[in-house]
CSV table of C-alpha atoms in Angstrom, one decimal:
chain,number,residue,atom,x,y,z
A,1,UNK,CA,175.0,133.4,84.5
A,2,UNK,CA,177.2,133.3,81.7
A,3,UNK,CA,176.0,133.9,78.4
A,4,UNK,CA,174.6,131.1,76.1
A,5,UNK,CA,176.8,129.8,73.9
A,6,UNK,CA,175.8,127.6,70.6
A,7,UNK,CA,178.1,124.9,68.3
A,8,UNK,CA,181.3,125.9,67.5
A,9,UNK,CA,182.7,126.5,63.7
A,10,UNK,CA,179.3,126.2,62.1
A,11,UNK,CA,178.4,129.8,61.6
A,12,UNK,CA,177.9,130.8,57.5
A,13,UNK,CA,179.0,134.3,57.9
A,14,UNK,CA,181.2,135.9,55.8
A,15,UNK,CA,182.1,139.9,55.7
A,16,UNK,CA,184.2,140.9,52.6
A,17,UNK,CA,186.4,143.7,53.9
A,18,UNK,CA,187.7,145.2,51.4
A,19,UNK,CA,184.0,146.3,50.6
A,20,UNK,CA,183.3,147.8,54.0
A,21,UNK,CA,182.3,151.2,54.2
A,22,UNK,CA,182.6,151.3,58.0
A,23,UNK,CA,179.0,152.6,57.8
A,24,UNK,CA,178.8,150.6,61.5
A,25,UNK,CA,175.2,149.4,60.5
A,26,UNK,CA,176.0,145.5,61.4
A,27,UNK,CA,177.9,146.6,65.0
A,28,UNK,CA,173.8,148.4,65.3
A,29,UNK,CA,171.8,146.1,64.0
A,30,UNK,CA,173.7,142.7,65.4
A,31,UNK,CA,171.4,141.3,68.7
A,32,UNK,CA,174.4,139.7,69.8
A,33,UNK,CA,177.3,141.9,69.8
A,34,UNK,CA,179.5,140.0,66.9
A,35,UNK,CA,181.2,143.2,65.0
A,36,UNK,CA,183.2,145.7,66.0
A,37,UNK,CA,184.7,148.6,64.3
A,38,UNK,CA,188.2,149.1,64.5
A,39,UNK,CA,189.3,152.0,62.9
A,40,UNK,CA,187.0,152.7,59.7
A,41,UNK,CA,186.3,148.6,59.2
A,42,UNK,CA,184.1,146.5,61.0
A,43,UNK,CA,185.4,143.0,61.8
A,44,UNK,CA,184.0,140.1,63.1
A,45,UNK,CA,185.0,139.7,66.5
A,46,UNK,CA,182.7,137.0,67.9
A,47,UNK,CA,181.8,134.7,65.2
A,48,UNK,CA,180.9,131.4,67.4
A,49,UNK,CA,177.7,134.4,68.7
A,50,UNK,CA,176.5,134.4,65.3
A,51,UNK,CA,172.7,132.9,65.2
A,52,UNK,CA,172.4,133.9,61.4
A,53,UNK,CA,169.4,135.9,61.7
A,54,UNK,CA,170.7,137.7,58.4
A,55,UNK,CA,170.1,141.4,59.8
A,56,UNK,CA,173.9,142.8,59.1
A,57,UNK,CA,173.3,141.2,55.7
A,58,UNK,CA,170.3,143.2,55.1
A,59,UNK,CA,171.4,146.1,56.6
A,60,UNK,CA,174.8,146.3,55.1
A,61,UNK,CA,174.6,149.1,51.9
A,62,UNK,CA,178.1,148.1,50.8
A,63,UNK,CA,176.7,143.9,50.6
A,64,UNK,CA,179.6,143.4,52.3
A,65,UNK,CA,178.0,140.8,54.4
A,66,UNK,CA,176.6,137.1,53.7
A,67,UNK,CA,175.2,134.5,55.4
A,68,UNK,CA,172.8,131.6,55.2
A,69,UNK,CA,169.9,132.7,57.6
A,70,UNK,CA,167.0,131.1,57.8
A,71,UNK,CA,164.2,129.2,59.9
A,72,UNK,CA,166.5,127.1,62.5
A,73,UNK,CA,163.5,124.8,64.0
A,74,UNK,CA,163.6,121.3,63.6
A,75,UNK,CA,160.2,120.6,62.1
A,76,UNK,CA,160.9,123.6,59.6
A,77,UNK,CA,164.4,122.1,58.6
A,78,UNK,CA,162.5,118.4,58.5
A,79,UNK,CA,159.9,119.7,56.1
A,80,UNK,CA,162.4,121.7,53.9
A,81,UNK,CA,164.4,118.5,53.7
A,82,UNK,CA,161.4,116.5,52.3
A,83,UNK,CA,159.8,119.2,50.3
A,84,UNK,CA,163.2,120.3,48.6
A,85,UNK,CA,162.8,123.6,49.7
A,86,UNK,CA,164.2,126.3,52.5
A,87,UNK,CA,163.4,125.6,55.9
A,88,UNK,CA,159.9,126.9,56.5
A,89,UNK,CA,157.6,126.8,59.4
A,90,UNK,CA,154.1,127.0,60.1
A,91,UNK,CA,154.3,128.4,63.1
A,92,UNK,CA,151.3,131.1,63.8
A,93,UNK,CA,150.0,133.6,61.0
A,94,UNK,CA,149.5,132.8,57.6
B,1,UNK,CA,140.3,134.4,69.6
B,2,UNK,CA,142.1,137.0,67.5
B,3,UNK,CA,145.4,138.3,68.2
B,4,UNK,CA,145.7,140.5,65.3
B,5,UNK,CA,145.2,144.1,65.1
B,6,UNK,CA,144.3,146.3,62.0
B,7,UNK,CA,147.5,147.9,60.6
B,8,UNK,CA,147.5,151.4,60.2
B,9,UNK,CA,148.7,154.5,62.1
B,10,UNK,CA,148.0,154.6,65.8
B,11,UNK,CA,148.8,157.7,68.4
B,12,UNK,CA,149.9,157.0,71.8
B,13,UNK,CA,149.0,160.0,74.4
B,14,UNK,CA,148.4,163.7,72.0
B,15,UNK,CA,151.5,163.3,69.5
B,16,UNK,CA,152.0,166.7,67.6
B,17,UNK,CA,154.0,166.9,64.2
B,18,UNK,CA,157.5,166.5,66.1
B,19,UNK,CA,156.5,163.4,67.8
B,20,UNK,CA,158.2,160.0,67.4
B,21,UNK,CA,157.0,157.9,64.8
B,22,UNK,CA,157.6,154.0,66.2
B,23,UNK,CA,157.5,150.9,63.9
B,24,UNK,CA,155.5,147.9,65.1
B,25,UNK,CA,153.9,144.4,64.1
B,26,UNK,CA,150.0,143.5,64.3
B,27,UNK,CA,150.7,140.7,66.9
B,28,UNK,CA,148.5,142.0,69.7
B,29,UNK,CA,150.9,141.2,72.6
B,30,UNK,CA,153.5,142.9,70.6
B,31,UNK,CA,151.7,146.2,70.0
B,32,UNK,CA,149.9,145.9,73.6
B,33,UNK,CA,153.6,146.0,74.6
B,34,UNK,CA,154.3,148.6,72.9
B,35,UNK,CA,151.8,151.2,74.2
B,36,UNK,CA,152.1,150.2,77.9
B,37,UNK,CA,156.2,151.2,77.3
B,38,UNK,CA,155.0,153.8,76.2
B,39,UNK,CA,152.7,155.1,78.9
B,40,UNK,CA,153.1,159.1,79.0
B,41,UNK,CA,155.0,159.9,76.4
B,42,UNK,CA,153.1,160.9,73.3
B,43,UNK,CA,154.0,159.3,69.6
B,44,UNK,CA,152.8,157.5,67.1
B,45,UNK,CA,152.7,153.9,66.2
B,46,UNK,CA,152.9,152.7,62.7
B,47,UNK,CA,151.5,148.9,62.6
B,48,UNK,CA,152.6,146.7,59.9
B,49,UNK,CA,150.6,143.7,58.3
B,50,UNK,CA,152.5,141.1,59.8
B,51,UNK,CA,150.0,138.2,59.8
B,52,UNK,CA,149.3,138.8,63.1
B,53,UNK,CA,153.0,137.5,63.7
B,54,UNK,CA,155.5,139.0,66.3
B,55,UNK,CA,158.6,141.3,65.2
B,56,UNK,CA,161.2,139.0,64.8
B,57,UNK,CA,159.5,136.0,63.3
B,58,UNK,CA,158.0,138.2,60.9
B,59,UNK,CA,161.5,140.0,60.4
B,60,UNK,CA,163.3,136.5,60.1
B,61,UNK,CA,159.9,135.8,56.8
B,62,UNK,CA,160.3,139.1,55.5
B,63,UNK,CA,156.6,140.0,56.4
B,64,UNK,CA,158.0,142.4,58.7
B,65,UNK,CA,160.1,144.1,55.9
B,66,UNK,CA,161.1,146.9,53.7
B,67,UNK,CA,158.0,146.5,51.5
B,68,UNK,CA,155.8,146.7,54.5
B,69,UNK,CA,157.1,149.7,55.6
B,70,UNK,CA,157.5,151.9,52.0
B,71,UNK,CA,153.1,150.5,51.6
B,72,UNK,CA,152.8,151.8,55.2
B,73,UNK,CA,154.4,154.8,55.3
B,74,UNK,CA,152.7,155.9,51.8
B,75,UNK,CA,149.1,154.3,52.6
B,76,UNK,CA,149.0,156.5,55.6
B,77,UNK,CA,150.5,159.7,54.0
B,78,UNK,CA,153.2,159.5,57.0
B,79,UNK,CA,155.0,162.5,55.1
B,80,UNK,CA,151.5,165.2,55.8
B,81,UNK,CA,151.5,163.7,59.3
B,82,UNK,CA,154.7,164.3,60.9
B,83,UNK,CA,156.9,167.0,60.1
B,84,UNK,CA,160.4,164.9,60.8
B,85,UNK,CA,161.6,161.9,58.1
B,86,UNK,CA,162.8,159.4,61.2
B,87,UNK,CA,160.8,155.6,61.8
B,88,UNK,CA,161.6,154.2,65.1
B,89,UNK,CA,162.4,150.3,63.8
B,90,UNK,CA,162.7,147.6,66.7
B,91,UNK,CA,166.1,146.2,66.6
B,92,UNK,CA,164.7,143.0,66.4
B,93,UNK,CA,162.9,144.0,63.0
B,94,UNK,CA,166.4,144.3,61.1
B,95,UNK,CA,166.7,140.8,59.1
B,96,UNK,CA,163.2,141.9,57.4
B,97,UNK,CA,164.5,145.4,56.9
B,98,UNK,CA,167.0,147.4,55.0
B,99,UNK,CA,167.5,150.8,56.2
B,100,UNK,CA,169.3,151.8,53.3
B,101,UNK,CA,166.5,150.7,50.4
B,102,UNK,CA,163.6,152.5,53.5
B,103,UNK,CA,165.4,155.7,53.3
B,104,UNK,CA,165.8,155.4,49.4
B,105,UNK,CA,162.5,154.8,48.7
B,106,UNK,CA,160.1,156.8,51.1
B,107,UNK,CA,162.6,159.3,52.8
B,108,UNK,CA,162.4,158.2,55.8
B,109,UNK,CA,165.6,157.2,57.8
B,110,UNK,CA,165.4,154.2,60.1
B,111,UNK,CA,166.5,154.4,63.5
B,112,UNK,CA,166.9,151.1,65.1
B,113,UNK,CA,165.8,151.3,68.6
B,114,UNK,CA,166.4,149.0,71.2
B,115,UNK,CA,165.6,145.0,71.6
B,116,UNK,CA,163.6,145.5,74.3
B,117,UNK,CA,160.4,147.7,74.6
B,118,UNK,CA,161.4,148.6,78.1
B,119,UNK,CA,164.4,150.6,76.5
B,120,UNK,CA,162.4,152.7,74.6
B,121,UNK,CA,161.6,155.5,77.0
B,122,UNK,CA,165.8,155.8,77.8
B,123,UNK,CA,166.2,155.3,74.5
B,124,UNK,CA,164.1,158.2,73.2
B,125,UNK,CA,165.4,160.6,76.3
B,126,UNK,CA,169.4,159.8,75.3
B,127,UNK,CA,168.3,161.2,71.7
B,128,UNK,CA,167.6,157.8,70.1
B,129,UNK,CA,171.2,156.3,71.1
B,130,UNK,CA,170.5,152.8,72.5
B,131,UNK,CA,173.2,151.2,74.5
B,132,UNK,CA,175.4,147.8,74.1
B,133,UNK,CA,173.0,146.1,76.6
B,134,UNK,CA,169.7,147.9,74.8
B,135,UNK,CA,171.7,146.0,71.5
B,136,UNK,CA,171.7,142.7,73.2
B,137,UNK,CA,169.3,139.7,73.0
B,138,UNK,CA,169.3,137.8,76.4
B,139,UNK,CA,167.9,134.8,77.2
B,140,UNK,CA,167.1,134.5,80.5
B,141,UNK,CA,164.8,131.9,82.6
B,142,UNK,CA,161.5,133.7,82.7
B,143,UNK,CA,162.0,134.7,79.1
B,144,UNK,CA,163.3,130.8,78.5
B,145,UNK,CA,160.3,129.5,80.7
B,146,UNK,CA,157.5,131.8,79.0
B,147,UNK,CA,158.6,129.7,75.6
B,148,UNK,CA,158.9,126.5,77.0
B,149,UNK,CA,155.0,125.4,77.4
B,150,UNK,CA,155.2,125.7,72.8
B,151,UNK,CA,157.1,122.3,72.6
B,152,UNK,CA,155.2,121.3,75.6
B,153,UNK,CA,151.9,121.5,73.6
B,154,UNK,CA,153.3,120.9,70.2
B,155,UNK,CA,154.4,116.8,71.0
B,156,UNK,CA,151.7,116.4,73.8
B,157,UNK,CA,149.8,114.3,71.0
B,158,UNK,CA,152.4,111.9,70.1
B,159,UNK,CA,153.6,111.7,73.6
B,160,UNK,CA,150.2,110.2,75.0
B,161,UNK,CA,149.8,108.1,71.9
B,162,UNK,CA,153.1,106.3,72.9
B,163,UNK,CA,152.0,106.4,76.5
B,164,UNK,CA,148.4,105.0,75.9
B,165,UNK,CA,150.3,102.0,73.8
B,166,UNK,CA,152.7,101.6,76.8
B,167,UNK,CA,149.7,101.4,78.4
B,168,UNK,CA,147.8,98.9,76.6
B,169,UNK,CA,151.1,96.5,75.9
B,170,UNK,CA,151.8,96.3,79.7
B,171,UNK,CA,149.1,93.5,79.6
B,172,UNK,CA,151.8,91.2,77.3
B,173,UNK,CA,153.7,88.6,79.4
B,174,UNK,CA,154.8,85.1,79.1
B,175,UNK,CA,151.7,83.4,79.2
B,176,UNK,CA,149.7,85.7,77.6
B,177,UNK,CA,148.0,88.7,77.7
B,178,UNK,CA,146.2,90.1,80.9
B,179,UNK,CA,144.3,93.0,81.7
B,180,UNK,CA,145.5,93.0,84.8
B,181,UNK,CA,149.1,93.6,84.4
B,182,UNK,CA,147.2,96.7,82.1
B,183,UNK,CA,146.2,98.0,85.8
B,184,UNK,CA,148.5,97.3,87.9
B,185,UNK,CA,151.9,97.9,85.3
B,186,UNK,CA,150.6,100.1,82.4
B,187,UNK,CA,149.7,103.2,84.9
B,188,UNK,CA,153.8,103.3,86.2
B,189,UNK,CA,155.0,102.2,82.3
B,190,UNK,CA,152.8,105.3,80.8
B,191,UNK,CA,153.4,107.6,83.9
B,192,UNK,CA,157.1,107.3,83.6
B,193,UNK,CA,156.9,108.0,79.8
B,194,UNK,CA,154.8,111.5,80.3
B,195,UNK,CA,156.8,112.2,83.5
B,196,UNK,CA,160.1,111.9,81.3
B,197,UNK,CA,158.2,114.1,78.2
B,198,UNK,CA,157.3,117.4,80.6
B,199,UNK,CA,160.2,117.2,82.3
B,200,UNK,CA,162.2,117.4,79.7
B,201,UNK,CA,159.7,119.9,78.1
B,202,UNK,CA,160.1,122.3,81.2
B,203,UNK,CA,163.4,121.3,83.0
B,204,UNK,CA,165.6,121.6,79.8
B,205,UNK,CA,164.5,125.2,79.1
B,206,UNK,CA,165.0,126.4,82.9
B,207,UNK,CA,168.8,124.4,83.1
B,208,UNK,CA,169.6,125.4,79.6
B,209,UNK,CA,172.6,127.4,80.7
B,210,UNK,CA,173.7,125.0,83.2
B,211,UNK,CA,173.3,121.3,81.3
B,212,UNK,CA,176.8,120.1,80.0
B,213,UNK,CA,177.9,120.4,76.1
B,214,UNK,CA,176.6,123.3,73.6
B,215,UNK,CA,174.2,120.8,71.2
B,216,UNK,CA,170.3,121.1,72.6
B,217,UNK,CA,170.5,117.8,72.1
B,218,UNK,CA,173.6,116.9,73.9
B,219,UNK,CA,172.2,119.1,77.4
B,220,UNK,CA,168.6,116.7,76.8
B,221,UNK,CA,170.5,113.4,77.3
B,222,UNK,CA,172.8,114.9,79.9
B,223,UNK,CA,169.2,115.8,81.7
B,224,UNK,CA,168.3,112.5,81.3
B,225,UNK,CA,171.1,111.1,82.9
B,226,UNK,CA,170.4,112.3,86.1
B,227,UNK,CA,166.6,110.4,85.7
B,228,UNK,CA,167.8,107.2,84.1
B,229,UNK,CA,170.6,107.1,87.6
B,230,UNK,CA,167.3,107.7,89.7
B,231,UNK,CA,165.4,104.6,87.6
B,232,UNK,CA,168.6,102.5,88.4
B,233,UNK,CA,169.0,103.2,91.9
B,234,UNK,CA,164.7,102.3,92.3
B,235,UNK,CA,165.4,98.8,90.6
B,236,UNK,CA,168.8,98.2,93.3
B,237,UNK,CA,166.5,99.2,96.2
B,238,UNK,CA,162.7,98.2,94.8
B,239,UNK,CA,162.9,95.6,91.8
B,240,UNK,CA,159.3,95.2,92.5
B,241,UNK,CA,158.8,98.6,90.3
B,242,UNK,CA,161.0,98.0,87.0
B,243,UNK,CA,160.6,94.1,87.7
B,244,UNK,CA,163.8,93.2,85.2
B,245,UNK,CA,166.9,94.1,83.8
B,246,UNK,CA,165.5,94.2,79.9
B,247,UNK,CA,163.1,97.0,81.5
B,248,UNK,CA,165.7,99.3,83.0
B,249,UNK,CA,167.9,98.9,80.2
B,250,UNK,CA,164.7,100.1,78.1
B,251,UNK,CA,164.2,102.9,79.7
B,252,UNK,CA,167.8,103.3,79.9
B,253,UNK,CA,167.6,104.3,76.2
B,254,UNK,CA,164.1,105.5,76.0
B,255,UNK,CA,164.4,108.4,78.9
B,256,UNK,CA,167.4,109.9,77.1
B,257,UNK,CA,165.8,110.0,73.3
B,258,UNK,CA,162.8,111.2,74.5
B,259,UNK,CA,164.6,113.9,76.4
B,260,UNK,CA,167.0,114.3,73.8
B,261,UNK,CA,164.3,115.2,71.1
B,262,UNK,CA,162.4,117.2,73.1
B,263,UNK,CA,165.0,119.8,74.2
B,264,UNK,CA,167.1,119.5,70.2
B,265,UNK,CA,163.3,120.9,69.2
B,266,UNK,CA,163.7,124.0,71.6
B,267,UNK,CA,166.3,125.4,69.0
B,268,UNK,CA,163.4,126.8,67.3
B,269,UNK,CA,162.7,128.9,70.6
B,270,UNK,CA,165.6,129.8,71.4
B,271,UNK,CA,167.1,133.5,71.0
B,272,UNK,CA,171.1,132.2,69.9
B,273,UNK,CA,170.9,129.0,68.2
B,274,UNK,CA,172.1,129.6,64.4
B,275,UNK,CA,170.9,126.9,61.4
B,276,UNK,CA,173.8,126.3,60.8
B,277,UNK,CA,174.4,124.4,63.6
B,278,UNK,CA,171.1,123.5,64.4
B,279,UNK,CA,171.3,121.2,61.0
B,280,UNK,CA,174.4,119.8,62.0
B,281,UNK,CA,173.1,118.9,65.5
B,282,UNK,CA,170.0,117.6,63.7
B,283,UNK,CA,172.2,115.3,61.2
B,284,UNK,CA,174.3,113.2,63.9
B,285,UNK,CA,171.5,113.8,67.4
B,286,UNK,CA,168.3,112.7,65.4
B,287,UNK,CA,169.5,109.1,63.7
B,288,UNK,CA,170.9,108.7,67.6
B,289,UNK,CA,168.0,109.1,69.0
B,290,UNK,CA,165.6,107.2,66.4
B,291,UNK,CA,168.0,104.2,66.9
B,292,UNK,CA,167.6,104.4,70.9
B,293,UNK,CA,164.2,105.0,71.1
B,294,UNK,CA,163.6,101.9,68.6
B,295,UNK,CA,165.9,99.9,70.7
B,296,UNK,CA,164.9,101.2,74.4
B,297,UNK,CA,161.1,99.9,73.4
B,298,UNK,CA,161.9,96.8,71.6
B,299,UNK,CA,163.9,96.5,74.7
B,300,UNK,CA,160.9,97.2,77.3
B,301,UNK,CA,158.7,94.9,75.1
B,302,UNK,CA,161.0,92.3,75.5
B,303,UNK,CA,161.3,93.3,79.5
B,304,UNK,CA,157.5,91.9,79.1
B,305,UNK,CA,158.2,88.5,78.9
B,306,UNK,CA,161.2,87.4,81.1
């Protein structure tokens, strides 16, 4: 099976790097595989794989690294809409 | 029932000083995970207050965070316990957690360990090196299936609401209403409805990787297709079932916004759909499918009366 593949062109992430350390922390962190290092920079190499769970943002002590992430379920994106606020879902806990 | 756990600091087998130190949520089936990877080996387990919410949800709130762990790690005088300065983060854990701002404020450096739990015990023999796979988040069909019963449950409600009105407007015909077209045509009008709502619920998830086009939405309809070819090849060779034209054509457009909808709302289960896309998806799929499933029933209602 190959792997899942989302939309095209729609990912918000954005690596600055001239501000890349090289520290490799996003290549880590990232659950699927979108940096590489080459040579002492990371790059992004498979930016469709993106799914903008944010963690190479957080991780990333240079702040090299932005994107939008955020809740990506329907109802979640519904009720930010109508409220005016960031997606947010109900789902469990609270 | 309660799925939470208290947060604190648990040991797994007799952990001395030099033990492993491993970073977990207070979901029950998370931590219950955990420990049964964990079976023999002897560390520790530092439980977070996640709400009682897995890993990576709580990661992508922030509940599962940087704060959570400094409180932690300080609360339960983590520095006295063990005589190393490593936590063992899930990988999964990372968009709630900085590593940088962990080691900063409380000494301890973060190690991110592998997505899976299973991992863990190769992971802590190769010296806390995961591999590209350990990286990896998968999605395959057990995983896919074991999530797919959430959207099941979440639009059961609405879905036998419009079936018990399907139900109840089967009775509407030319010359009047009659409770008997209720019996004999409600039960195959409401049926089909449901039958076209779990499917979709169950079948999308298990063909995800096989349904045409990349939108959720886009694989729904294409599901749909191959029910709404099965419809029209029942009216050709029974017309007894569908009885006209205006009916097929209504479920025409009904079966593929209902499937449509159903599998666009797995996005929020799924372990590679981004919001980025998931709002585009949502801004041209979602005025589609209102406008077909408006049009599929006025369509069925009007199937009613010729």
């Amino acid at each position: 099976m190959s792997k899942l593949k989302y939309l095209k062109n729609v990912v918000t992430l954005q690596l600055n790097e001239v501000r890349c350390i090289g520290c490799a922390m996003c290549v880590e962190v990232c659950p699927h595989a979108v940096f590489e290092m080459q040579g002492k920079k990371a790059r992004i190499a498979r930016r469709d794989d993106c799914m903008e769970c944010g963690a190479c943002a957080k991780n990333c002590p240079a702040t090299a690294i932005s994107v939008q992430s955020g809740v990506g379920c329907v109802t979640a994106i519904l009720k930010g809409a109508m409220r005016g606020t960031s997606p947010d879902c109900d789902c469990a806990g609270a | 029932m309660r799925y939470r756990i208290d947060p604190g600091l648990y040991a797994v087998g007799t952990p001395t000083p030099d033990s492993p130190v491993l970073v977990s949520a207070n979901y029950k089936m998370s931590f219950d995970r955990l420990r049964s990877q964990l079976a023999g080996l002897d560390a520790r387990i530092l439980v977070l207050d996640t709400k009682g919410v897995n890993v990576w949800c709580a990661a992508g709130k922030g509940t599962f965070g940087t704060e959570e762990i400094v409180g932690r790690v300080r609360a339960n005088r983590l520095d006295e316990v063990v005589s190393h300065r490593t936590l063992i983060v899930p990988q999964l854990g990372a968009p709630g957690v900085a590593a940088h701002q962990v080691k900063n404020r409380c000494g301890f450096r973060v190690a991110y360990g592998p997505v899976r739990a299973a991992d863990l015990p190769a992971f802590l023999a190769n010296g806390m090196k995961a591999t590209p796979q350990m990286r990896e988040v998968t999605f395959p069909l057990l995983d896919r299936l074991a999530v797919a019963p959430m959207e099941l449950v979440r639009w059961a409600k609405y879905a036998l609401l419009v079936a018990i009105a399907m139900l109840l407007l089967s009775g509407l015909g030319a010359q009047g209403y009659a409770w008997q077209r209720v019996a004999s045509a409600g039960p195959w009008s409401a049926g089909l409805l449901l039958a076209t709502y779990v499917a979709a619920s169950l079948l999308g998830p298990a063909l995800l990787p096989w349904l045409p086009g990349r939108a959720l939405s886009a694989k729904g309809a294409g599901l749909s297709a191959v029910f709404v070819l099965a419809l029209a090849g029942l009216h050709a060779g029974a017309p007894s079932y569908l009885g006209n034209m205006a009916t097929l054509l209504g479920w025409t457009l009904l079966v593929p916004a209902v499937a449509s909808f159903i599998t666009l709302n797995f996005v929020g289960s799924t372990t590679y759909t981004c919001l980025s896309g998931v709002r585009r998806e949502m801004r041209i799929a979602m005025p589609l499918q209102g406008a077909a499933a408006i049009a599929g029933l006025a369509m069925w209602i009007v199937g009613r009366f010729v």
